Amino acid sequence: MDYLSPQQLEELKELLLKRREEVLNRIRNFVEGDTFKVSNEVRDEIDTADLEMEREKLLRLRERETKYLHKIEYALRKIEEGTYGICENCGGPIGYERLKARPVAIYCINCKIKLEAEED
Ligand SMILES: [Zn+2]
């Protein structure tokens, strides 16, 4: 496996920027969804437990998106620093194909399996 070429790096950067835009949009939608619920007059008719569950589900989703967003920003920072695509465990190349499938990856596939790193 080779290190990334400048073209591949550029391509992955584009991908990360696109992902960031998508995540930001989803987070924005969550916020609007919350506001709608609070201002909704039919609140009394909804079972409080259901509402609680719904809110928790939303919170968990938002938490996951926020975590993903941080990973994207971390990856973009690594591109700026010139350390993107290098495994944080062994220092070897992560590989273009793997990064294309998962641009926020910080471990090569071997280390990922070895560490059973939580990535998602
Ligand atoms: Zn590795």
GROMACS .gro file of N, CA, C and O and ligand atoms in nm:
model
  481
    1MET      N    1   0.083  -0.121   0.000
    1MET     CA    2   0.000   0.000   0.000
    1MET      C    3   0.087   0.126   0.000
    1MET      O    4   0.188   0.130   0.068
    2ASP      N    5   0.047   0.224  -0.075
    2ASP     CA    6   0.125   0.346  -0.086
    2ASP      C    7   0.061   0.460  -0.008
    2ASP      O    8  -0.057   0.456   0.025
    3TYR      N    9   0.143   0.559   0.020
    3TYR     CA   10   0.090   0.680   0.079
    3TYR      C   11   0.009   0.755  -0.027
    3TYR      O   12   0.017   0.724  -0.145
    4LEU      N   13  -0.067   0.851   0.018
    4LEU     CA   14  -0.159   0.919  -0.074
    4LEU      C   15  -0.086   1.015  -0.167
    4LEU      O   16   0.008   1.083  -0.126
    5SER      N   17  -0.131   1.019  -0.290
    5SER     CA   18  -0.080   1.118  -0.384
    5SER      C   19  -0.155   1.249  -0.358
    5SER      O   20  -0.261   1.248  -0.298
    6PRO      N   21  -0.097   1.362  -0.405
    6PRO     CA   22  -0.166   1.490  -0.384
    6PRO      C   23  -0.309   1.491  -0.440
    6PRO      O   24  -0.398   1.550  -0.381
    7GLN      N   25  -0.329   1.422  -0.553
    7GLN     CA   26  -0.463   1.417  -0.612
    7GLN      C   27  -0.559   1.339  -0.523
    7GLN      O   28  -0.674   1.379  -0.505
    8GLN      N   29  -0.511   1.228  -0.471
    8GLN     CA   30  -0.595   1.146  -0.382
    8GLN      C   31  -0.629   1.223  -0.256
    8GLN      O   32  -0.742   1.219  -0.208
    9LEU      N   33  -0.530   1.293  -0.204
    9LEU     CA   34  -0.550   1.373  -0.084
    9LEU      C   35  -0.657   1.481  -0.109
    9LEU      O   36  -0.747   1.501  -0.027
   10GLU      N   37  -0.647   1.544  -0.223
   10GLU     CA   38  -0.743   1.648  -0.261
   10GLU      C   39  -0.884   1.589  -0.271
   10GLU      O   40  -0.982   1.647  -0.223
   11GLU      N   41  -0.892   1.472  -0.329
   11GLU     CA   42  -1.020   1.405  -0.346
   11GLU      C   43  -1.083   1.370  -0.210
   11GLU      O   44  -1.202   1.388  -0.190
   12LEU      N   45  -1.001   1.321  -0.120
   12LEU     CA   46  -1.050   1.283   0.013
   12LEU      C   47  -1.089   1.407   0.094
   12LEU      O   48  -1.184   1.403   0.172
   13LYS      N   49  -1.019   1.514   0.071
   13LYS     CA   50  -1.054   1.640   0.138
   13LYS      C   51  -1.192   1.687   0.094
   13LYS      O   52  -1.275   1.727   0.176
   14GLU      N   53  -1.216   1.680  -0.037
   14GLU     CA   54  -1.347   1.715  -0.092
   14GLU      C   55  -1.456   1.630  -0.028
   14GLU      O   56  -1.563   1.679   0.009
   15LEU      N   57  -1.426   1.500  -0.016
   15LEU     CA   58  -1.520   1.405   0.043
   15LEU      C   59  -1.552   1.443   0.188
   15LEU      O   60  -1.668   1.443   0.230
   16LEU      N   61  -1.448   1.477   0.262
   16LEU     CA   62  -1.467   1.515   0.402
   16LEU      C   63  -1.549   1.643   0.414
   16LEU      O   64  -1.636   1.654   0.500
   17LEU      N   65  -1.522   1.738   0.327
   17LEU     CA   66  -1.597   1.864   0.330
   17LEU      C   67  -1.744   1.840   0.299
   17LEU      O   68  -1.833   1.901   0.358
   18LYS      N   69  -1.769   1.748   0.206
   18LYS     CA   70  -1.906   1.713   0.170
   18LYS      C   71  -1.977   1.647   0.289
   18LYS      O   72  -2.091   1.678   0.322
   19ARG      N   73  -1.907   1.553   0.351
   19ARG     CA   74  -1.962   1.485   0.469
   19ARG      C   75  -1.993   1.586   0.579
   19ARG      O   76  -2.093   1.577   0.647
   20ARG      N   77  -1.903   1.680   0.598
   20ARG     CA   78  -1.922   1.780   0.703
   20ARG      C   79  -2.049   1.861   0.678
   20ARG      O   80  -2.127   1.887   0.768
   21GLU      N   81  -2.068   1.897   0.552
   21GLU     CA   82  -2.188   1.971   0.514
   21GLU      C   83  -2.314   1.890   0.545
   21GLU      O   84  -2.412   1.941   0.601
   22GLU      N   85  -2.310   1.761   0.512
   22GLU     CA   86  -2.425   1.672   0.537
   22GLU      C   87  -2.455   1.661   0.686
   22GLU      O   88  -2.571   1.669   0.728
   23VAL      N   89  -2.351   1.641   0.765
   23VAL     CA   90  -2.369   1.626   0.909
   23VAL      C   91  -2.424   1.756   0.969
   23VAL      O   92  -2.516   1.753   1.050
   24LEU      N   93  -2.369   1.867   0.926
   24LEU     CA   94  -2.416   1.996   0.977
   24LEU      C   95  -2.563   2.016   0.945
   24LEU      O   96  -2.639   2.065   1.028
   25ASN      N   97  -2.603   1.975   0.826
   25ASN     CA   98  -2.744   1.985   0.788
   25ASN      C   99  -2.831   1.900   0.878
   25ASN      O  100  -2.939   1.943   0.920
   26ARG      N  101  -2.784   1.778   0.907
   26ARG     CA  102  -2.863   1.689   0.992
   26ARG      C  103  -2.875   1.744   1.134
   26ARG      O  104  -2.980   1.740   1.194
   27ILE      N  105  -2.764   1.799   1.185
   27ILE     CA  106  -2.767   1.857   1.319
   27ILE      C  107  -2.863   1.976   1.323
   27ILE      O  108  -2.941   1.991   1.416
   28ARG      N  109  -2.861   2.056   1.219
   28ARG     CA  110  -2.951   2.170   1.210
   28ARG      C  111  -3.097   2.125   1.212
   28ARG      O  112  -3.180   2.185   1.276
   29ASN      N  113  -3.124   2.015   1.142
   29ASN     CA  114  -3.261   1.961   1.140
   29ASN      C  115  -3.305   1.914   1.277
   29ASN      O  116  -3.420   1.930   1.314
   30PHE      N  117  -3.213   1.854   1.353
   30PHE     CA  118  -3.246   1.810   1.488
   30PHE      C  119  -3.290   1.929   1.573
   30PHE      O  120  -3.388   1.923   1.644
   31VAL      N  121  -3.215   2.036   1.562
   31VAL     CA  122  -3.244   2.155   1.642
   31VAL      C  123  -3.382   2.209   1.607
   31VAL      O  124  -3.463   2.239   1.694
   32GLU      N  125  -3.411   2.217   1.477
   32GLU     CA  126  -3.541   2.266   1.435
   32GLU      C  127  -3.653   2.173   1.483
   32GLU      O  128  -3.759   2.218   1.523
   33GLY      N  129  -3.628   2.043   1.480
   33GLY     CA  130  -3.725   1.946   1.527
   33GLY      C  131  -3.759   1.967   1.673
   33GLY      O  132  -3.875   1.962   1.712
   34ASP      N  133  -3.656   1.995   1.752
   34ASP     CA  134  -3.677   2.021   1.895
   34ASP      C  135  -3.763   2.144   1.917
   34ASP      O  136  -3.857   2.142   1.994
   35THR      N  137  -3.731   2.249   1.847
   35THR     CA  138  -3.803   2.374   1.862
   35THR      C  139  -3.950   2.356   1.826
   35THR      O  140  -4.039   2.404   1.895
   36PHE      N  141  -3.972   2.281   1.721
   36PHE     CA  142  -4.109   2.255   1.678
   36PHE      C  143  -4.186   2.184   1.788
   36PHE      O  144  -4.299   2.220   1.820
   37LYS      N  145  -4.122   2.084   1.848
   37LYS     CA  146  -4.189   2.005   1.950
   37LYS      C  147  -4.227   2.090   2.072
   37LYS      O  148  -4.336   2.079   2.124
   38VAL      N  149  -4.136   2.175   2.112
   38VAL     CA  150  -4.160   2.256   2.231
   38VAL      C  151  -4.276   2.353   2.208
   38VAL      O  152  -4.359   2.373   2.295
   39SER      N  153  -4.280   2.410   2.090
   39SER     CA  154  -4.382   2.510   2.063
   39SER      C  155  -4.514   2.448   2.020
   39SER      O  156  -4.612   2.518   1.999
   40ASN      N  157  -4.516   2.317   2.010
   40ASN     CA  158  -4.637   2.252   1.961
   40ASN      C  159  -4.744   2.242   2.070
   40ASN      O  160  -4.718   2.195   2.180
   41GLU      N  161  -4.863   2.284   2.036
   41GLU     CA  162  -4.971   2.290   2.135
   41GLU      C  163  -5.032   2.154   2.168
   41GLU      O  164  -5.099   2.139   2.269
   42VAL      N  165  -5.011   2.057   2.082
   42VAL     CA  166  -5.072   1.925   2.107
   42VAL      C  167  -4.989   1.841   2.204
   42VAL      O  168  -5.012   1.723   2.219
   43ARG      N  169  -4.896   1.902   2.270
   43ARG     CA  170  -4.806   1.830   2.360
   43ARG      C  171  -4.879   1.745   2.464
   43ARG      O  172  -4.837   1.636   2.496
   44ASP      N  173  -4.986   1.799   2.517
   44ASP     CA  174  -5.060   1.729   2.622
   44ASP      C  175  -5.113   1.594   2.574
   44ASP      O  176  -5.130   1.503   2.653
   45GLU      N  177  -5.143   1.588   2.448
   45GLU     CA  178  -5.202   1.466   2.395
   45GLU      C  179  -5.101   1.354   2.376
   45GLU      O  180  -5.136   1.238   2.366
   46ILE      N  181  -4.976   1.390   2.372
   46ILE     CA  182  -4.872   1.289   2.355
   46ILE      C  183  -4.833   1.235   2.493
   46ILE      O  184  -4.816   1.310   2.588
   47ASP      N  185  -4.825   1.106   2.499
   47ASP     CA  186  -4.780   1.041   2.622
   47ASP      C  187  -4.642   1.095   2.662
   47ASP      O  188  -4.552   1.102   2.580
   48THR      N  189  -4.628   1.133   2.786
   48THR     CA  190  -4.502   1.191   2.833
   48THR      C  191  -4.386   1.094   2.815
   48THR      O  192  -4.276   1.133   2.779
   49ALA      N  193  -4.412   0.966   2.840
   49ALA     CA  194  -4.307   0.865   2.825
   49ALA      C  195  -4.260   0.856   2.680
   49ALA      O  196  -4.141   0.846   2.654
   50ASP      N  197  -4.355   0.862   2.590
   50ASP     CA  198  -4.321   0.859   2.447
   50ASP      C  199  -4.235   0.979   2.411
   50ASP      O  200  -4.136   0.967   2.339
   51LEU      N  201  -4.275   1.091   2.462
   51LEU     CA  202  -4.204   1.215   2.435
   51LEU      C  203  -4.061   1.207   2.489
   51LEU      O  204  -3.966   1.248   2.423
   52GLU      N  205  -4.049   1.152   2.608
   52GLU     CA  206  -3.918   1.134   2.671
   52GLU      C  207  -3.830   1.044   2.585
   52GLU      O  208  -3.714   1.073   2.560
   53MET      N  209  -3.889   0.934   2.540
   53MET     CA  210  -3.815   0.838   2.458
   53MET      C  211  -3.772   0.901   2.326
   53MET      O  212  -3.660   0.883   2.281
   54GLU      N  213  -3.864   0.975   2.271
   54GLU     CA  214  -3.838   1.043   2.144
   54GLU      C  215  -3.722   1.141   2.162
   54GLU      O  216  -3.632   1.149   2.079
   55ARG      N  217  -3.726   1.212   2.272
   55ARG     CA  218  -3.624   1.313   2.297
   55ARG      C  219  -3.487   1.247   2.318
   55ARG      O  220  -3.385   1.296   2.273
   56GLU      N  221  -3.489   1.134   2.389
   56GLU     CA  222  -3.363   1.064   2.414
   56GLU      C  223  -3.303   1.008   2.286
   56GLU      O  224  -3.183   1.011   2.266
   57LYS      N  225  -3.391   0.958   2.203
   57LYS     CA  226  -3.347   0.904   2.075
   57LYS      C  227  -3.281   1.016   1.994
   57LYS      O  228  -3.176   0.997   1.934
   58LEU      N  229  -3.344   1.130   1.997
   58LEU     CA  230  -3.295   1.246   1.925
   58LEU      C  231  -3.160   1.291   1.979
   58LEU      O  232  -3.068   1.323   1.905
   59LEU      N  233  -3.151   1.289   2.112
   59LEU     CA  234  -3.026   1.329   2.177
   59LEU      C  235  -2.912   1.236   2.139
   59LEU      O  236  -2.801   1.280   2.110
   60ARG      N  237  -2.943   1.107   2.140
   60ARG     CA  238  -2.841   1.007   2.104
   60ARG      C  239  -2.796   1.025   1.960
   60ARG      O  240  -2.678   1.019   1.931
   61LEU      N  241  -2.894   1.048   1.874
   61LEU     CA  242  -2.861   1.069   1.733
   61LEU      C  243  -2.773   1.192   1.716
   61LEU      O  244  -2.675   1.191   1.645
   62ARG      N  245  -2.812   1.297   1.788
   62ARG     CA  246  -2.738   1.421   1.775
   62ARG      C  247  -2.596   1.404   1.830
   62ARG      O  248  -2.500   1.456   1.776
   63GLU      N  249  -2.586   1.330   1.938
   63GLU     CA  250  -2.456   1.302   1.998
   63GLU      C  251  -2.366   1.230   1.898
   63GLU      O  252  -2.248   1.262   1.884
   64ARG      N  253  -2.426   1.131   1.829
   64ARG     CA  254  -2.350   1.054   1.731
   64ARG      C  255  -2.305   1.142   1.616
   64ARG      O  256  -2.191   1.134   1.572
   65GLU      N  257  -2.395   1.227   1.571
   65GLU     CA  258  -2.359   1.318   1.461
   65GLU      C  259  -2.250   1.415   1.503
   65GLU      O  260  -2.160   1.446   1.427
   66THR      N  261  -2.261   1.463   1.627
   66THR     CA  262  -2.162   1.558   1.677
   66THR      C  263  -2.025   1.492   1.687
   66THR      O  264  -1.924   1.550   1.650
   67LYS      N  265  -2.024   1.368   1.733
   67LYS     CA  266  -1.899   1.293   1.742
   67LYS      C  267  -1.838   1.274   1.603
   67LYS      O  268  -1.717   1.287   1.585
   68TYR      N  269  -1.925   1.242   1.509
   68TYR     CA  270  -1.879   1.222   1.371
   68TYR      C  271  -1.822   1.353   1.316
   68TYR      O  272  -1.719   1.353   1.250
   69LEU      N  273  -1.891   1.462   1.347
   69LEU     CA  274  -1.845   1.593   1.302
   69LEU      C  275  -1.705   1.622   1.356
   69LEU      O  276  -1.618   1.672   1.284
   70HIS      N  277  -1.681   1.588   1.482
   70HIS     CA  278  -1.549   1.610   1.540
   70HIS      C  279  -1.443   1.527   1.469
   70HIS      O  280  -1.331   1.573   1.447
   71LYS      N  281  -1.480   1.405   1.432
   71LYS     CA  282  -1.387   1.319   1.359
   71LYS      C  283  -1.353   1.379   1.223
   71LYS      O  284  -1.239   1.373   1.178
   72ILE      N  285  -1.454   1.434   1.158
   72ILE     CA  286  -1.432   1.497   1.027
   72ILE      C  287  -1.338   1.616   1.043
   72ILE      O  288  -1.242   1.632   0.966
   73GLU      N  289  -1.364   1.697   1.146
   73GLU     CA  290  -1.280   1.815   1.166
   73GLU      C  291  -1.137   1.777   1.202
   73GLU      O  292  -1.041   1.842   1.160
   74TYR      N  293  -1.126   1.670   1.278
   74TYR     CA  294  -0.995   1.616   1.314
   74TYR      C  295  -0.920   1.573   1.188
   74TYR      O  296  -0.803   1.605   1.170
   75ALA      N  297  -0.990   1.502   1.100
   75ALA     CA  298  -0.929   1.455   0.975
   75ALA      C  299  -0.886   1.572   0.888
   75ALA      O  300  -0.777   1.571   0.830
   76LEU      N  301  -0.971   1.676   0.882
   76LEU     CA  302  -0.937   1.793   0.800
   76LEU      C  303  -0.814   1.864   0.857
   76LEU      O  304  -0.729   1.914   0.782
   77ARG      N  305  -0.804   1.865   0.989
   77ARG     CA  306  -0.688   1.927   1.053
   77ARG      C  307  -0.561   1.849   1.019
   77ARG      O  308  -0.455   1.904   0.994
   78LYS      N  309  -0.578   1.716   1.017
   78LYS     CA  310  -0.463   1.631   0.983
   78LYS      C  311  -0.418   1.653   0.839
   78LYS      O  312  -0.299   1.645   0.809
   79ILE      N  313  -0.511   1.680   0.751
   79ILE     CA  314  -0.475   1.711   0.612
   79ILE      C  315  -0.388   1.837   0.610
   79ILE      O  316  -0.283   1.841   0.545
   80GLU      N  317  -0.432   1.939   0.686
   80GLU     CA  318  -0.356   2.064   0.692
   80GLU      C  319  -0.215   2.039   0.748
   80GLU      O  320  -0.118   2.098   0.704
   81GLU      N  321  -0.207   1.951   0.846
   81GLU     CA  322  -0.079   1.925   0.911
   81GLU      C  323   0.008   1.825   0.835
   81GLU      O  324   0.123   1.801   0.870
   82GLY      N  325  -0.051   1.763   0.734
   82GLY     CA  326   0.025   1.667   0.654
   82GLY      C  327   0.038   1.530   0.718
   82GLY      O  328   0.126   1.452   0.682
   83THR      N  329  -0.049   1.498   0.815
   83THR     CA  330  -0.040   1.367   0.880
   83THR      C  331  -0.161   1.279   0.845
   83THR      O  332  -0.176   1.171   0.901
   84TYR      N  333  -0.242   1.327   0.753
   84TYR     CA  334  -0.363   1.251   0.717
   84TYR      C  335  -0.326   1.123   0.640
   84TYR      O  336  -0.235   1.124   0.558
   85GLY      N  337  -0.400   1.018   0.669
   85GLY     CA  338  -0.378   0.893   0.597
   85GLY      C  339  -0.270   0.806   0.657
   85GLY      O  340  -0.238   0.701   0.604
   86ILE      N  341  -0.215   0.852   0.771
   86ILE     CA  342  -0.112   0.774   0.838
   86ILE      C  343  -0.172   0.714   0.965
   86ILE      O  344  -0.232   0.785   1.046
   87CYS      N  345  -0.157   0.585   0.980
   87CYS     CA  346  -0.214   0.513   1.095
   87CYS      C  347  -0.157   0.569   1.226
   87CYS      O  348  -0.036   0.584   1.239
   88GLU      N  349  -0.245   0.600   1.320
   88GLU     CA  350  -0.200   0.657   1.448
   88GLU      C  351  -0.139   0.552   1.539
   88GLU      O  352  -0.081   0.585   1.641
   89ASN      N  353  -0.151   0.428   1.501
   89ASN     CA  354  -0.094   0.323   1.585
   89ASN      C  355   0.043   0.277   1.536
   89ASN      O  356   0.139   0.274   1.612
   90CYS      N  357   0.053   0.244   1.408
   90CYS     CA  358   0.178   0.187   1.357
   90CYS      C  359   0.256   0.283   1.267
   90CYS      O  360   0.370   0.255   1.231
   91GLY      N  361   0.194   0.395   1.228
   91GLY     CA  362   0.263   0.492   1.144
   91GLY      C  363   0.265   0.456   0.997
   91GLY      O  364   0.326   0.525   0.915
   92GLY      N  365   0.202   0.346   0.961
   92GLY     CA  366   0.195   0.305   0.822
   92GLY      C  367   0.080   0.371   0.749
   92GLY      O  368  -0.004   0.435   0.811
   93PRO      N  369   0.077   0.356   0.616
   93PRO     CA  370  -0.032   0.416   0.539
   93PRO      C  371  -0.166   0.345   0.564
   93PRO      O  372  -0.170   0.223   0.573
   94ILE      N  373  -0.272   0.423   0.575
   94ILE     CA  374  -0.404   0.364   0.594
   94ILE      C  375  -0.456   0.307   0.462
   94ILE      O  376  -0.524   0.206   0.460
   95GLY      N  377  -0.418   0.371   0.354
   95GLY     CA  378  -0.458   0.321   0.222
   95GLY      C  379  -0.575   0.398   0.164
   95GLY      O  380  -0.673   0.427   0.233
   96TYR      N  381  -0.561   0.430   0.038
   96TYR     CA  382  -0.659   0.514  -0.030
   96TYR      C  383  -0.798   0.451  -0.032
   96TYR      O  384  -0.897   0.516  -0.004
   97GLU      N  385  -0.805   0.321  -0.064
   97GLU     CA  386  -0.935   0.255  -0.075
   97GLU      C  387  -1.012   0.260   0.056
   97GLU      O  388  -1.131   0.285   0.059
   98ARG      N  389  -0.941   0.233   0.165
   98ARG     CA  390  -1.004   0.236   0.298
   98ARG      C  391  -1.050   0.377   0.333
   98ARG      O  392  -1.159   0.398   0.385
   99LEU      N  393  -0.968   0.475   0.302
   99LEU     CA  394  -1.003   0.614   0.334
   99LEU      C  395  -1.120   0.663   0.249
   99LEU      O  396  -1.201   0.743   0.294
  100LYS      N  397  -1.127   0.612   0.128
  100LYS     CA  398  -1.237   0.652   0.042
  100LYS      C  399  -1.370   0.600   0.097
  100LYS      O  400  -1.472   0.667   0.092
  101ALA      N  401  -1.365   0.480   0.154
  101ALA     CA  402  -1.485   0.423   0.216
  101ALA      C  403  -1.512   0.487   0.351
  101ALA      O  404  -1.627   0.500   0.392
  102ARG      N  405  -1.406   0.526   0.420
  102ARG     CA  406  -1.421   0.583   0.553
  102ARG      C  407  -1.316   0.691   0.574
  102ARG      O  408  -1.210   0.666   0.632
  103PRO      N  409  -1.345   0.812   0.524
  103PRO     CA  410  -1.242   0.918   0.525
  103PRO      C  411  -1.200   0.964   0.664
  103PRO      O  412  -1.099   1.033   0.677
  104VAL      N  413  -1.274   0.928   0.769
  104VAL     CA  414  -1.232   0.970   0.903
  104VAL      C  415  -1.147   0.865   0.975
  104VAL      O  416  -1.111   0.882   1.091
  105ALA      N  417  -1.115   0.756   0.905
  105ALA     CA  418  -1.036   0.649   0.967
  105ALA      C  419  -0.901   0.700   1.015
  105ALA      O  420  -0.835   0.778   0.947
  106ILE      N  421  -0.861   0.658   1.137
  106ILE     CA  422  -0.730   0.699   1.188
  106ILE      C  423  -0.636   0.580   1.205
  106ILE      O  424  -0.520   0.596   1.238
  107TYR      N  425  -0.688   0.459   1.182
  107TYR     CA  426  -0.605   0.340   1.189
  107TYR      C  427  -0.608   0.264   1.057
  107TYR      O  428  -0.710   0.266   0.988
  108CYS      N  429  -0.499   0.197   1.024
  108CYS     CA  430  -0.500   0.109   0.910
  108CYS      C  431  -0.586  -0.013   0.946
  108CYS      O  432  -0.614  -0.035   1.063
  109ILE      N  433  -0.622  -0.089   0.847
  109ILE     CA  434  -0.716  -0.198   0.872
  109ILE      C  435  -0.658  -0.301   0.969
  109ILE      O  436  -0.729  -0.354   1.055
  110ASN      N  437  -0.529  -0.327   0.960
  110ASN     CA  438  -0.466  -0.425   1.049
  110ASN      C  439  -0.474  -0.381   1.196
  110ASN      O  440  -0.508  -0.460   1.284
  111CYS      N  441  -0.442  -0.255   1.220
  111CYS     CA  442  -0.446  -0.203   1.357
  111CYS      C  443  -0.589  -0.195   1.406
  111CYS      O  444  -0.616  -0.222   1.522
  112LYS      N  445  -0.677  -0.160   1.318
  112LYS     CA  446  -0.819  -0.151   1.355
  112LYS      C  447  -0.867  -0.286   1.408
  112LYS      O  448  -0.934  -0.293   1.510
  113ILE      N  449  -0.830  -0.391   1.340
  113ILE     CA  450  -0.871  -0.524   1.382
  113ILE      C  451  -0.802  -0.561   1.514
  113ILE      O  452  -0.864  -0.611   1.607
  114LYS      N  453  -0.672  -0.530   1.519
  114LYS     CA  454  -0.594  -0.562   1.638
  114LYS      C  455  -0.647  -0.489   1.761
  114LYS      O  456  -0.662  -0.546   1.868
  115LEU      N  457  -0.674  -0.361   1.744
  115LEU     CA  458  -0.717  -0.279   1.857
  115LEU      C  459  -0.866  -0.293   1.882
  115LEU      O  460  -0.916  -0.254   1.987
  116GLU      N  461  -0.936  -0.348   1.783
  116GLU     CA  462  -1.081  -0.348   1.784
  116GLU      C  463  -1.131  -0.208   1.818
  116GLU      O  464  -1.217  -0.189   1.904
  117ALA      N  465  -1.068  -0.111   1.755
  117ALA     CA  466  -1.096   0.029   1.784
  117ALA      C  467  -1.241   0.064   1.752
  117ALA      O  468  -1.293   0.026   1.649
  118GLU      N  469  -1.298   0.135   1.843
  118GLU     CA  470  -1.433   0.184   1.820
  118GLU      C  471  -1.424   0.304   1.726
  118GLU      O  472  -1.365   0.404   1.758
  119GLU      N  473  -1.480   0.285   1.609
  119GLU     CA  474  -1.463   0.389   1.509
  119GLU      C  475  -1.594   0.456   1.469
  119GLU      O  476  -1.596   0.565   1.418
  120ASP      N  477  -1.701   0.387   1.492
  120ASP     CA  478  -1.829   0.440   1.442
  120ASP      C  479  -1.907   0.515   1.549
  120ASP      O  480  -1.887   0.494   1.663
  121ZN      ZN  481  -0.164   0.060   1.167
   0.00000   0.00000   0.00000
